Coordinates of N, CA and C in Angstrom, one line a residue:
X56 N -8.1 -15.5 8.1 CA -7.0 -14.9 8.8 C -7.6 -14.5 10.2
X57 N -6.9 -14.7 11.1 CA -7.0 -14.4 12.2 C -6.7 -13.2 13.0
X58 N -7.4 -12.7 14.2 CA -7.5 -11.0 14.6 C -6.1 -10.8 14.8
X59 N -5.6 -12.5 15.5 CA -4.1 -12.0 16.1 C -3.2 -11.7 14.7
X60 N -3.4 -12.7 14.0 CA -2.6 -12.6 12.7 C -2.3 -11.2 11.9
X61 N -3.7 -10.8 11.9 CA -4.2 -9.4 11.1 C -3.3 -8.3 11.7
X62 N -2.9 -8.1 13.2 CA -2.5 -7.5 13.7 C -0.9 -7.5 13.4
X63 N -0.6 -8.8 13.9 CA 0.8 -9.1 13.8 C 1.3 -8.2 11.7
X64 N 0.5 -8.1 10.9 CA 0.8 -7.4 9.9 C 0.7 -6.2 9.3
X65 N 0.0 -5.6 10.6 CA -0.2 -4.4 10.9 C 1.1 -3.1 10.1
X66 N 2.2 -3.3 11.2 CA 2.9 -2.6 10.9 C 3.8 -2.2 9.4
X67 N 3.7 -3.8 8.9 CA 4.9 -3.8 7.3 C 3.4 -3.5 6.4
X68 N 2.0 -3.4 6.7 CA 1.1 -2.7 5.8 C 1.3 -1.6 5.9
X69 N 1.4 -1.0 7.0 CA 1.3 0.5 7.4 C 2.4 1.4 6.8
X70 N 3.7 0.6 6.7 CA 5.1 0.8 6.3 C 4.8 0.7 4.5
X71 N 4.3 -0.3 4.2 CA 4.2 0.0 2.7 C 3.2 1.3 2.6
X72 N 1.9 1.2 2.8 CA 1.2 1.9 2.5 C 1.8 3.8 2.8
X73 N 2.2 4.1 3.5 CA 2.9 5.4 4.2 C 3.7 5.2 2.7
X74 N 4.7 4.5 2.5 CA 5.5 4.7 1.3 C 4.8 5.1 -0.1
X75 N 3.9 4.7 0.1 CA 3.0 4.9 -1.3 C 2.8 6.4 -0.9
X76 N 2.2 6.8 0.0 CA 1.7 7.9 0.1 C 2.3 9.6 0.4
X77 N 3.4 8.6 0.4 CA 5.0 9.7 0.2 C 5.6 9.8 -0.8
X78 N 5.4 8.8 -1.6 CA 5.7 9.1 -3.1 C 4.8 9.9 -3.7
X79 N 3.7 9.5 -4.0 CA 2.3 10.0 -4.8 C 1.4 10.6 -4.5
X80 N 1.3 11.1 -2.8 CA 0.4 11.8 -2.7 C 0.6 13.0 -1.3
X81 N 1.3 14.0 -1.9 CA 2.1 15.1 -1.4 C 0.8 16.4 -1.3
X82 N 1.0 17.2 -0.3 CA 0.4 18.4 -0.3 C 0.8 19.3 -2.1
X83 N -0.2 19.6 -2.5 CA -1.6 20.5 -1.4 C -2.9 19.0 -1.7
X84 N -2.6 18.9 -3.1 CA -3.7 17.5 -3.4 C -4.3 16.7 -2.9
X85 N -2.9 15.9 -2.6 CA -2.9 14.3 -1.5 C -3.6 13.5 -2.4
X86 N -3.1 14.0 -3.7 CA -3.5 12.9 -5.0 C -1.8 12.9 -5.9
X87 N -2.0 11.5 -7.2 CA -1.6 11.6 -8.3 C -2.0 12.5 -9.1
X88 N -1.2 13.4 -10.1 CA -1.7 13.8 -11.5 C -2.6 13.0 -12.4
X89 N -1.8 11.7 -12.3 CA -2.3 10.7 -13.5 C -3.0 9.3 -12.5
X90 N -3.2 8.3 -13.3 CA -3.7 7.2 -12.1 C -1.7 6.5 -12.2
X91 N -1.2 6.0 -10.8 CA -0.2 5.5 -11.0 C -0.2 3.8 -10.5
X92 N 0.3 2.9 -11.0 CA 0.6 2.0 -11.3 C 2.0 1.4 -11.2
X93 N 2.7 1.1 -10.1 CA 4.1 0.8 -10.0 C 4.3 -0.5 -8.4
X94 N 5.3 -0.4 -8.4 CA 5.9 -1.6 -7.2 C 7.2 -1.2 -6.6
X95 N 6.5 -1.6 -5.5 CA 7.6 -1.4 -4.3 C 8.0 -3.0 -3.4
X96 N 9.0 -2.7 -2.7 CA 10.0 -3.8 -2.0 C 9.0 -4.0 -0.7
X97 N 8.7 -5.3 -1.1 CA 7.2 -5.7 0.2 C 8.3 -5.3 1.5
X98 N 7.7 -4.5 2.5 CA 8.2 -4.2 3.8 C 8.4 -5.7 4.9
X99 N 8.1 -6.7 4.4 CA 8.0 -7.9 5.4 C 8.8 -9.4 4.6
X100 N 8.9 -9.1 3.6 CA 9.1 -10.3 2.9 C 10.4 -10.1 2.1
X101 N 10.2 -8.5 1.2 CA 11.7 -8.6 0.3 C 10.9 -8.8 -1.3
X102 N 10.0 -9.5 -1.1 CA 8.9 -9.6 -3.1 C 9.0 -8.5 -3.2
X103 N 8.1 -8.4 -4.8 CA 7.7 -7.3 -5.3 C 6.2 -7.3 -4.5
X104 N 5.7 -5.8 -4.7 CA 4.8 -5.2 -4.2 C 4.1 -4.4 -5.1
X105 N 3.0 -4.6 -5.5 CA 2.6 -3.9 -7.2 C 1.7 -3.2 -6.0
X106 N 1.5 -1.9 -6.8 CA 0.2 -1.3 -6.2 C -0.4 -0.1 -7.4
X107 N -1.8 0.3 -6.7 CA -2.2 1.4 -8.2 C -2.5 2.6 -7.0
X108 N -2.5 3.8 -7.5 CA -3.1 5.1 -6.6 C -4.0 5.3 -7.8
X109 N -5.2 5.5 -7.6 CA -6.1 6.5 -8.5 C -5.6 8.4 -8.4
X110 N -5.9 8.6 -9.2 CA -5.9 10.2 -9.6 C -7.0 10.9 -9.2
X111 N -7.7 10.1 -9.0 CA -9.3 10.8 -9.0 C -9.3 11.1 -7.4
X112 N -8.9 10.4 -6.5 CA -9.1 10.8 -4.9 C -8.0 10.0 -4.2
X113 N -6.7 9.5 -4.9 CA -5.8 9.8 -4.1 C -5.7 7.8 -3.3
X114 N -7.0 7.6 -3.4 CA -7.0 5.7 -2.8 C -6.1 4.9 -3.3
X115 N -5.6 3.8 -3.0 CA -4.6 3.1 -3.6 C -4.9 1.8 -3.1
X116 N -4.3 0.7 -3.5 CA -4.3 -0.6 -3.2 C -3.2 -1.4 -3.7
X117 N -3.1 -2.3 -2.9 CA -1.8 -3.1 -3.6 C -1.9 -4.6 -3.0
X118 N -1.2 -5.4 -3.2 CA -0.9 -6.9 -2.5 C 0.7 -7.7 -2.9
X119 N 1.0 -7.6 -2.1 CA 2.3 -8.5 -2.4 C 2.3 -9.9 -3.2
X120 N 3.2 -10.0 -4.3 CA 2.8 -11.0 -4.9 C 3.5 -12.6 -4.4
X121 N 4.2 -12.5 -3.3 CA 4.7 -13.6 -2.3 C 3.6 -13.8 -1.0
X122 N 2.3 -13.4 -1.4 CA 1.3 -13.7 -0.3 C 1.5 -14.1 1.2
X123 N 2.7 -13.2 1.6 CA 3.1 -13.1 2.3 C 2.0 -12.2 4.0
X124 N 0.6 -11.8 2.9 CA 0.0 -11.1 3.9 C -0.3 -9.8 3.7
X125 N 0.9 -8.8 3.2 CA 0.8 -7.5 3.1 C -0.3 -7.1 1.8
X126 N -1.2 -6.9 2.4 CA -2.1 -6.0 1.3 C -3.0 -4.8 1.7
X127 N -3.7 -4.2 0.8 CA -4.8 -3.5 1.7 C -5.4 -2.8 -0.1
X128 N -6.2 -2.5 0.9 CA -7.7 -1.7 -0.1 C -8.3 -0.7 0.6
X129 N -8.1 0.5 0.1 CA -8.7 1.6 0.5 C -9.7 2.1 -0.1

């Protein structure tokens, strides 16, 4: 993937990932209770979007399963 490309996906990662982190990881924590495991509406594409947040510190990851680009690892 390319720098331009990376960029151009910038935003519908940033848009998923903020979503995650408004569901699951709210003051005072900025963690899950439990480890969570669920899917959301890929911000760029319309697929499903699996992702996991750990419990332990709050990190999350996911990847769209229409490889449409949106992923990330924290």
């Amino acid at each position: 993937m390319t720098t331009q490309s990376f960029k151009l996906l910038r935003p519908y990662r940033q848009a998923a990932l903020v979503a995650v982190k408004r569901e699951h990881c709210m003051p005072p924590t900025y963690r899950p209770a439990v480890d969570v495991k669920a899917e959301l509406k890929c911000p760029r594409c319309g697929s499903r979007l699996p992702y996991f947040v750990r419990a332990v510190n709050g990190l999350s990851n996911g990847r769209c399963v229409a490889s449409c680009g949106v992923e990330w690892q924290e």
